[in-house]
């Protein structure tokens, strides 16, 4: 019979009394105690708590108990002091596992006792996927679906998930070794910050815009010092009668902020200081609420400056990350480039701009062609102000998503594309052939990103 739930088993390797010490030269490490526990957020994972002596790192070995196969191992985690919690990820549901802890120190290796772990049943409403492909890249795909943040393997099996009471929102992003979501709240007037999760799904901190602005759920960048680049809604009452609008219209522009790990504001850029209201079509200006710029993607260019996608302007803007100066504008009514190899304007309603090498960018062109969306690579000459279309990746059969979607540059010239509301995610090789996909039944995948490891997502 399969076990349900996780058995919390412990074993003392030696006398459990006494304090553990750090590693000492020539002294063999010892595992004093090891216990395995259920992860309350995710039945496909578990937590192993370990007490050690003279150890500087530890890992967990695990395999199916009744169908032994090759042994899997977690990464080796550094030990600070005398104890450590080790996540065990990517397990199968409703199975029994044999588990063992291994520790290392200056004096050698220590093997822990045999432990037993039983995993529970998956939530009934967790999405299921079955599609794959002949030659996918190594790793997992991370996205949001049915209120969950989740990761699937290349067979379509869900290997990690996390849910919040109101769902995680449309974006579930791997960044700098953690996951980030901007979950909705029942009150639409609330500030809805980004939430950071560790590899076990524990909430570690919230990240929000400064000066009371609302974070946008579309994208964020997390840097090595845990500061974050954010898109933030700035709504102002404006008299738009001169451009055909109302006398007291509520105009929302997208600010860009960099916020320190402490929450202090390090940088802010506002479109109200750099753009004209008439940069969008007059028909978009005549209501009581005007969604003016609709920023939906952030990227850092090779030179360290910002690339920002403003969907409603139909443009990609490069901004000096130190001074806030606008360096150039690509696409839209204020386009400064000559497009080569494609009509101008070349893209419209775009999402997910990404910089993949110097003076090059990748984006999802949602409605530049009103019959289909496609991922597009451009090579820029920033001095001559030319933009050459060097690759276009189409869905097969053609797919159109007027909103949402994403692109990601992968090693070896590969590209991962989500076609948003079309419910399709595909990986392309360097020549543009589909080598992995989910079709149709995926639902609305606002953003999808491939990661190499569940233990360090986004690194």
Coordinates of C-alpha atoms in Angstrom, one line a residue:
X1 CA 0.0 0.0 0.0
X2 CA 1.3 3.4 -0.8
X3 CA 1.9 5.8 2.1
X4 CA 0.0 9.0 2.2
X5 CA 1.6 12.0 3.9
X6 CA 5.2 12.2 4.9
X7 CA 6.5 10.1 7.8
X8 CA 8.6 12.2 10.2
X9 CA 11.3 9.8 11.1
X10 CA 14.4 10.6 13.1
X11 CA 17.6 8.7 14.0
X12 CA 20.4 9.6 16.4
X13 CA 23.7 8.5 15.0
X14 CA 25.5 9.0 18.3
X15 CA 24.4 10.4 21.6
X16 CA 22.2 13.4 20.8
X17 CA 23.4 15.4 23.8
X18 CA 25.9 18.1 23.5
X19 CA 26.5 21.0 21.1
X20 CA 27.8 20.4 17.6
X21 CA 31.0 22.1 16.6
X22 CA 32.1 23.5 13.2
X23 CA 34.6 21.6 11.0
X24 CA 38.0 20.9 12.5
X25 CA 41.0 19.8 10.5
X26 CA 41.5 16.1 10.6
X27 CA 38.4 15.5 12.7
X28 CA 35.9 13.2 11.0
X29 CA 32.4 14.8 10.5
X30 CA 29.4 13.2 12.3
X31 CA 25.7 13.3 11.7
X32 CA 24.1 13.6 15.1
X33 CA 20.5 13.6 14.1
X34 CA 18.5 13.5 10.8
X35 CA 14.7 13.9 10.4
X36 CA 12.5 14.2 7.3
X37 CA 9.3 16.2 7.3
X38 CA 6.4 17.1 5.0
X39 CA 6.6 20.3 3.1
X40 CA 3.2 21.9 3.8
X41 CA 3.3 23.8 0.5
X42 CA 4.1 21.0 -1.9
X43 CA 3.7 17.2 -1.7
X44 CA 6.4 16.8 -4.3
X45 CA 9.1 18.0 -1.9
X46 CA 10.2 17.4 1.6
X47 CA 12.5 19.0 4.3
X48 CA 15.4 17.1 5.8
X49 CA 16.7 18.6 9.1
X50 CA 20.2 17.6 10.1
X51 CA 22.4 18.1 13.1
X52 CA 26.1 17.6 12.5
X53 CA 29.5 17.9 14.0
X54 CA 32.7 19.0 12.2
X55 CA 30.9 19.2 8.9
X56 CA 31.0 22.1 6.3
X57 CA 28.4 20.7 3.8
X58 CA 25.6 18.1 3.5
X59 CA 23.3 16.6 0.9
X60 CA 20.5 14.1 0.7
X61 CA 20.5 10.9 -1.3
X62 CA 17.0 9.5 -2.2
X63 CA 15.5 6.8 -4.4
X64 CA 12.1 5.0 -4.7
X65 CA 11.9 2.4 -1.9
X66 CA 9.9 -0.3 -3.7
X67 CA 11.3 0.3 -7.2
X68 CA 15.0 1.0 -6.7
X69 CA 16.6 2.9 -9.5
X70 CA 19.5 5.2 -9.9
X71 CA 20.1 7.3 -6.7
X72 CA 19.2 11.0 -6.9
X73 CA 21.0 13.6 -4.9
X74 CA 20.3 17.1 -3.8
X75 CA 23.0 19.7 -4.2
X76 CA 25.5 19.9 -1.4
X77 CA 24.5 22.7 0.9
X78 CA 26.9 24.6 3.2
X79 CA 26.5 24.1 6.9
X80 CA 26.8 27.1 9.1
X81 CA 27.1 26.1 12.8
X82 CA 25.7 22.7 13.8
X83 CA 22.4 22.3 11.8
X84 CA 20.9 22.7 8.4
X85 CA 17.6 22.2 6.6
X86 CA 17.9 20.6 3.1
X87 CA 15.1 20.7 0.6
X88 CA 14.4 17.6 -1.4
X89 CA 12.6 18.5 -4.6
X90 CA 11.0 16.9 -7.7
X91 CA 9.5 13.8 -6.0
X92 CA 6.7 11.7 -7.3
X93 CA 3.3 11.8 -5.6
X94 CA 2.0 9.0 -3.5
X95 CA 5.3 7.1 -3.4
X96 CA 7.7 5.9 -0.7
X97 CA 11.3 6.9 -0.8
X98 CA 14.5 5.7 0.9
X99 CA 16.5 8.7 2.1
X100 CA 20.0 9.1 3.5
X101 CA 22.0 12.2 4.6
X102 CA 25.7 12.6 3.7
X103 CA 27.9 15.2 5.3
X104 CA 31.5 16.3 4.5
X105 CA 34.1 18.0 6.4
X106 CA 37.9 18.5 6.6
X107 CA 38.2 15.1 8.1
X108 CA 36.2 13.2 5.5
X109 CA 32.6 12.0 5.0
X110 CA 29.9 10.8 7.3
X111 CA 26.8 8.7 6.2
X112 CA 23.6 9.1 8.1
X113 CA 21.0 6.5 8.9
X114 CA 18.4 5.1 6.6
X115 CA 15.2 7.2 6.6
X116 CA 11.9 6.7 5.0
X117 CA 9.7 9.3 3.2
X118 CA 6.1 9.0 1.9
X119 CA 4.7 11.6 -0.4
X120 CA 1.0 12.6 -0.6
X121 CA -1.5 13.0 -3.3
X122 CA -1.5 16.0 -5.7
X123 CA -4.2 18.7 -5.3
X124 CA -7.2 17.8 -7.4
X125 CA -7.2 21.2 -9.2
X126 CA -3.5 21.1 -10.1
X127 CA -3.1 21.3 -13.9
X128 CA -1.8 18.3 -15.8
X129 CA 0.4 18.4 -18.9
X130 CA 1.5 15.6 -21.2
X131 CA 3.1 17.2 -24.2
X132 CA 6.9 17.1 -25.0
X133 CA 9.2 17.1 -27.9
X134 CA 12.1 15.3 -29.6
X135 CA 15.0 17.5 -28.3
X136 CA 14.3 19.8 -25.5
X137 CA 16.9 21.6 -23.5
X138 CA 17.8 20.3 -20.1
X139 CA 15.7 21.5 -17.1
X140 CA 12.2 22.6 -16.3
X141 CA 9.6 25.2 -17.5
X142 CA 8.2 27.6 -14.9
X143 CA 4.9 29.5 -15.3
X144 CA 1.6 30.3 -13.6
X145 CA -1.6 28.3 -14.3
X146 CA -4.9 27.8 -12.6
X147 CA -3.8 29.9 -9.6
X148 CA -0.6 28.0 -9.1
X149 CA 3.0 28.8 -9.7
X150 CA 4.5 25.6 -11.0
X151 CA 7.3 23.9 -12.8
X152 CA 7.0 21.0 -15.3
X153 CA 9.6 18.7 -16.7
X154 CA 10.1 18.0 -20.4
X155 CA 7.5 15.2 -20.3
X156 CA 4.9 17.7 -19.0
X157 CA 4.9 16.3 -15.4
X158 CA 4.4 18.9 -12.7
X159 CA 7.5 18.7 -10.4
X160 CA 7.0 21.8 -8.2
X161 CA 4.0 23.9 -7.3
X162 CA 2.9 26.6 -4.9
X163 CA -0.5 28.2 -4.4
X164 CA -1.7 31.2 -2.3
X165 CA -5.3 31.8 -1.1
X166 CA -6.1 34.2 -4.0
X167 CA -3.8 32.5 -6.4
X168 CA -0.3 33.7 -7.4
X169 CA -1.4 36.0 -10.3
X170 CA -0.4 35.8 -13.9
X171 CA 3.4 36.1 -13.4
X172 CA 5.4 33.4 -11.7
X173 CA 9.1 34.2 -12.3
X174 CA 12.4 32.5 -11.4
X175 CA 14.9 35.1 -10.4
X176 CA 18.3 34.9 -8.7
X177 CA 17.7 31.5 -7.1
X178 CA 14.1 32.2 -5.9
X179 CA 10.6 32.5 -7.3
X180 CA 8.5 35.7 -7.5
X181 CA 4.8 36.3 -7.9
X182 CA 2.6 39.4 -7.6
X183 CA -0.6 37.8 -6.1
X184 CA -3.9 39.6 -6.3
X185 CA -5.8 40.7 -3.2
X186 CA -9.6 40.8 -2.7
X187 CA -9.5 44.6 -2.5
X188 CA -8.5 46.1 -5.9
X189 CA -7.4 49.3 -4.2
X190 CA -4.8 47.5 -2.1
X191 CA -1.1 47.8 -2.8
X192 CA -0.2 44.3 -4.2
X193 CA 3.5 43.7 -3.7
X194 CA 5.7 41.0 -5.3
X195 CA 6.2 38.0 -3.0
X196 CA 9.5 36.1 -2.9
X197 CA 9.5 32.3 -2.3
X198 CA 12.5 30.0 -1.6
X199 CA 12.9 26.6 -3.2
X200 CA 10.5 25.1 -0.7
X201 CA 7.8 27.7 -1.3
X202 CA 8.3 29.6 1.9
X203 CA 7.6 33.3 1.7
X204 CA 10.9 35.1 2.5
X205 CA 10.1 38.8 1.8
X206 CA 7.9 41.2 -0.2
X207 CA 9.2 43.6 -2.8
X208 CA 7.1 46.7 -3.6
X209 CA 7.4 50.1 -5.3
X210 CA 8.4 53.1 -3.3
X211 CA 6.3 56.2 -2.8
X212 CA 3.0 54.3 -2.6
X213 CA 2.9 53.3 -6.2
X214 CA 1.3 50.0 -7.3
X215 CA 3.7 47.3 -8.6
X216 CA 2.8 46.0 -12.0
X217 CA 2.6 42.2 -12.3
X218 CA 4.3 42.0 -15.7
X219 CA 8.0 41.8 -14.9
X220 CA 10.8 42.4 -12.5
X221 CA 14.6 42.1 -12.4
X222 CA 16.4 40.9 -9.2
X223 CA 20.1 41.7 -8.9
X224 CA 22.9 40.0 -6.9
X225 CA 22.5 42.4 -4.0
X226 CA 18.8 41.6 -3.8
X227 CA 17.7 45.0 -5.1
X228 CA 15.0 44.9 -7.7
X229 CA 14.0 46.8 -10.8
X230 CA 10.2 47.2 -10.9
X231 CA 7.4 48.5 -13.1
X232 CA 5.1 50.8 -11.1
X233 CA 1.7 52.4 -11.9
X234 CA 1.7 56.2 -11.5
X235 CA -1.9 57.5 -12.0
X236 CA -2.4 61.3 -12.3
X237 CA -5.5 63.4 -13.0
X238 CA -4.9 65.4 -16.2
X239 CA -6.8 67.8 -18.4
X240 CA -6.7 66.1 -21.9
X241 CA -9.2 68.4 -23.7
X242 CA -6.3 69.7 -25.9
X243 CA -5.8 66.2 -27.3
X244 CA -9.5 65.2 -27.5
X245 CA -9.9 63.8 -24.1
X246 CA -11.7 64.7 -20.9
X247 CA -11.0 67.6 -18.5
X248 CA -10.2 65.3 -15.5
X249 CA -9.0 62.1 -17.0
X250 CA -7.1 59.6 -14.8
X251 CA -4.0 58.8 -16.8
X252 CA -1.8 55.8 -15.8
X253 CA 1.9 55.8 -16.8
X254 CA 4.5 53.2 -16.0
X255 CA 7.3 54.3 -13.8
X256 CA 10.5 52.3 -13.5
X257 CA 12.1 52.0 -10.0
X258 CA 15.1 50.3 -8.5
X259 CA 14.4 49.5 -4.9
X260 CA 17.1 48.2 -2.5
X261 CA 16.7 45.1 -0.4
X262 CA 15.8 47.3 2.5
X263 CA 13.0 48.9 0.5
X264 CA 14.7 52.3 0.0
X265 CA 14.4 53.9 -3.5
X266 CA 17.6 53.9 -5.5
X267 CA 16.4 55.1 -8.9
X268 CA 13.1 56.3 -10.4
X269 CA 12.2 57.2 -14.0
X270 CA 8.8 58.6 -15.0
X271 CA 7.3 58.7 -18.5
X272 CA 5.5 61.9 -17.5
X273 CA 9.0 63.6 -17.6
X274 CA 10.0 62.2 -21.0
X275 CA 7.0 61.2 -23.1
X276 CA 4.1 63.2 -24.6
X277 CA 0.5 62.1 -23.9
X278 CA -0.1 62.2 -27.7
X279 CA 2.4 59.4 -28.2
X280 CA -0.6 57.1 -28.4
X281 CA -3.6 57.3 -30.8
X282 CA -6.2 60.0 -30.1
X283 CA -8.9 57.3 -29.8
X284 CA -7.1 56.0 -26.7
X285 CA -7.3 59.3 -24.9
X286 CA -11.0 60.1 -24.8
X287 CA -12.2 58.1 -21.8
X288 CA -12.3 58.9 -18.1
X289 CA -9.3 56.4 -17.5
X290 CA -6.4 56.3 -19.9
X291 CA -4.0 53.4 -19.9
X292 CA -1.2 55.4 -21.4
X293 CA 2.1 53.6 -21.6
X294 CA 1.3 50.0 -20.2
X295 CA 4.9 49.0 -19.4
X296 CA 5.1 45.2 -19.6
X297 CA 8.8 44.1 -19.7
X298 CA 12.2 45.1 -18.3
X299 CA 15.6 43.9 -19.3
X300 CA 19.2 45.0 -18.7
X301 CA 21.2 45.6 -21.9
X302 CA 24.8 44.4 -22.3
X303 CA 26.0 47.9 -21.3
X304 CA 24.0 47.9 -18.1
X305 CA 21.2 50.2 -19.2
X306 CA 17.5 49.5 -19.2
X307 CA 15.3 48.2 -22.0
X308 CA 11.6 48.8 -21.3
X309 CA 8.6 47.6 -23.4
X310 CA 5.7 50.0 -23.4
X311 CA 2.9 48.0 -25.1
X312 CA 0.4 50.8 -25.6
X313 CA 3.1 53.0 -27.2
X314 CA 4.2 50.1 -29.4
X315 CA 7.8 50.9 -28.5
X316 CA 11.0 49.6 -26.8
X317 CA 12.8 52.4 -25.0
X318 CA 16.4 52.4 -23.8
X319 CA 17.0 54.3 -20.6
X320 CA 20.3 55.3 -19.0
X321 CA 20.2 53.3 -15.7
X322 CA 22.2 56.0 -13.9
X323 CA 20.9 59.3 -15.2
X324 CA 17.4 58.3 -16.4
X325 CA 18.0 59.9 -19.9
X326 CA 16.2 58.4 -22.8
X327 CA 18.9 57.0 -25.1
X328 CA 16.6 55.9 -27.9
X329 CA 13.1 54.9 -28.8
X330 CA 12.4 51.9 -31.1
X331 CA 8.9 51.5 -32.7
X332 CA 5.7 53.4 -32.1
X333 CA 4.9 57.0 -33.1
X334 CA 8.3 58.3 -31.9
X335 CA 10.4 55.6 -33.6
X336 CA 14.0 56.7 -34.2
X337 CA 15.2 53.7 -36.2
X338 CA 15.0 52.6 -39.8
X339 CA 13.8 49.0 -39.9
X340 CA 15.6 46.7 -42.3
X341 CA 14.2 43.4 -43.6
X342 CA 10.7 44.1 -42.3
X343 CA 8.0 46.8 -42.8
X344 CA 7.9 49.7 -40.4
X345 CA 6.6 49.7 -37.7
X346 CA 7.8 46.2 -37.4
X347 CA 6.0 45.2 -34.2
X348 CA 2.9 46.2 -32.2
X349 CA 1.4 45.4 -28.8
X350 CA 4.7 43.6 -28.0
X351 CA 5.6 41.8 -24.8
X352 CA 8.7 40.4 -23.0
X353 CA 11.6 42.3 -24.5
X354 CA 14.9 40.6 -23.7
X355 CA 18.5 41.5 -24.5
X356 CA 20.4 38.4 -25.7
X357 CA 23.7 40.0 -26.8
X358 CA 25.2 43.4 -27.4
X359 CA 22.9 45.7 -29.5
X360 CA 20.4 42.9 -30.0
X361 CA 17.0 42.2 -28.6
X362 CA 14.3 39.6 -28.6
X363 CA 10.6 40.2 -28.2
X364 CA 7.1 38.8 -28.8
X365 CA 5.4 40.7 -31.6
X366 CA 1.8 40.3 -30.6
X367 CA -0.1 42.1 -33.4
X368 CA 2.5 43.6 -35.8
X369 CA 0.8 41.0 -38.1
X370 CA -2.8 40.9 -37.2
X371 CA -3.1 37.3 -38.3
X372 CA -0.4 35.8 -36.1
X373 CA 2.0 36.5 -33.3
X374 CA 5.7 35.7 -33.5
X375 CA 9.0 36.0 -31.6
X376 CA 11.4 38.3 -33.3
X377 CA 15.1 39.0 -33.0
X378 CA 16.6 42.4 -34.0
X379 CA 20.2 43.4 -34.5
X380 CA 20.6 47.1 -33.8
X381 CA 23.1 49.7 -34.9
X382 CA 22.6 52.2 -32.2
X383 CA 24.8 54.8 -33.9
X384 CA 23.3 54.6 -37.3
X385 CA 19.8 53.9 -35.8
X386 CA 19.0 50.9 -37.8
X387 CA 17.2 47.7 -36.7
X388 CA 17.5 44.6 -38.8
X389 CA 15.1 41.7 -38.3
X390 CA 17.3 38.6 -38.2
X391 CA 14.9 35.9 -37.1
X392 CA 11.1 35.4 -36.8
X393 CA 9.7 32.4 -34.9
X394 CA 6.1 31.4 -35.7
X395 CA 3.8 29.0 -34.1
X396 CA 2.8 25.9 -36.1
X397 CA -0.1 26.2 -36.8
X398 CA -0.2 30.0 -36.6
X399 CA -1.3 31.4 -33.2
X400 CA -2.5 34.9 -32.3
X401 CA -2.3 36.3 -28.8
X402 CA -3.3 40.0 -28.6
X403 CA -2.2 40.1 -25.0
X404 CA 0.5 38.3 -22.9
X405 CA 3.2 35.9 -23.9
X406 CA 6.9 35.8 -23.5
X407 CA 10.3 35.0 -25.0
X408 CA 13.5 33.7 -23.4
X409 CA 17.0 33.3 -24.9
X410 CA 18.4 29.8 -24.2
X411 CA 21.9 28.4 -24.7
X412 CA 23.0 27.3 -28.2
X413 CA 20.8 29.8 -29.9
X414 CA 17.6 28.3 -28.7
X415 CA 14.5 30.2 -27.8
X416 CA 11.5 29.6 -25.5
X417 CA 8.3 31.3 -26.6
X418 CA 4.9 31.4 -24.8
X419 CA 2.1 32.5 -27.1
X420 CA 0.0 33.8 -24.2
X421 CA -3.8 33.3 -24.6
X422 CA -3.2 30.9 -27.5
X423 CA -2.2 28.3 -24.8
X424 CA 1.0 27.3 -26.6
X425 CA 4.5 27.2 -25.3
X426 CA 7.3 26.1 -27.7
X427 CA 11.1 25.8 -27.7
X428 CA 12.9 26.4 -30.9
X429 CA 16.4 25.4 -31.9
X430 CA 18.8 27.8 -33.5
X431 CA 17.4 27.1 -37.0
X432 CA 13.9 27.8 -35.9
X433 CA 12.6 24.2 -35.6
X434 CA 10.3 23.3 -32.7
X435 CA 12.0 20.9 -30.4
X436 CA 9.5 20.9 -27.5
X437 CA 6.0 22.2 -27.0
X438 CA 2.8 22.4 -25.1
X439 CA -0.2 23.0 -27.4
X440 CA -3.7 24.2 -26.8
X441 CA -4.6 22.8 -23.4
X442 CA -2.0 24.9 -21.5
X443 CA -4.4 27.7 -21.0
X444 CA -3.2 31.3 -20.7
X445 CA 0.5 31.2 -20.1
X446 CA 1.4 34.9 -19.5
X447 CA 5.1 34.1 -19.1
X448 CA 7.1 30.9 -19.3
X449 CA 10.8 30.5 -18.5
X450 CA 13.1 27.5 -18.5
X451 CA 15.4 26.8 -15.5
X452 CA 18.2 24.3 -15.1
X453 CA 17.6 23.4 -11.4
X454 CA 14.6 23.4 -9.0
X455 CA 17.1 24.2 -6.3
X456 CA 18.3 27.4 -7.7
X457 CA 15.6 28.7 -10.1
X458 CA 16.6 31.6 -12.3
X459 CA 20.4 31.3 -11.9

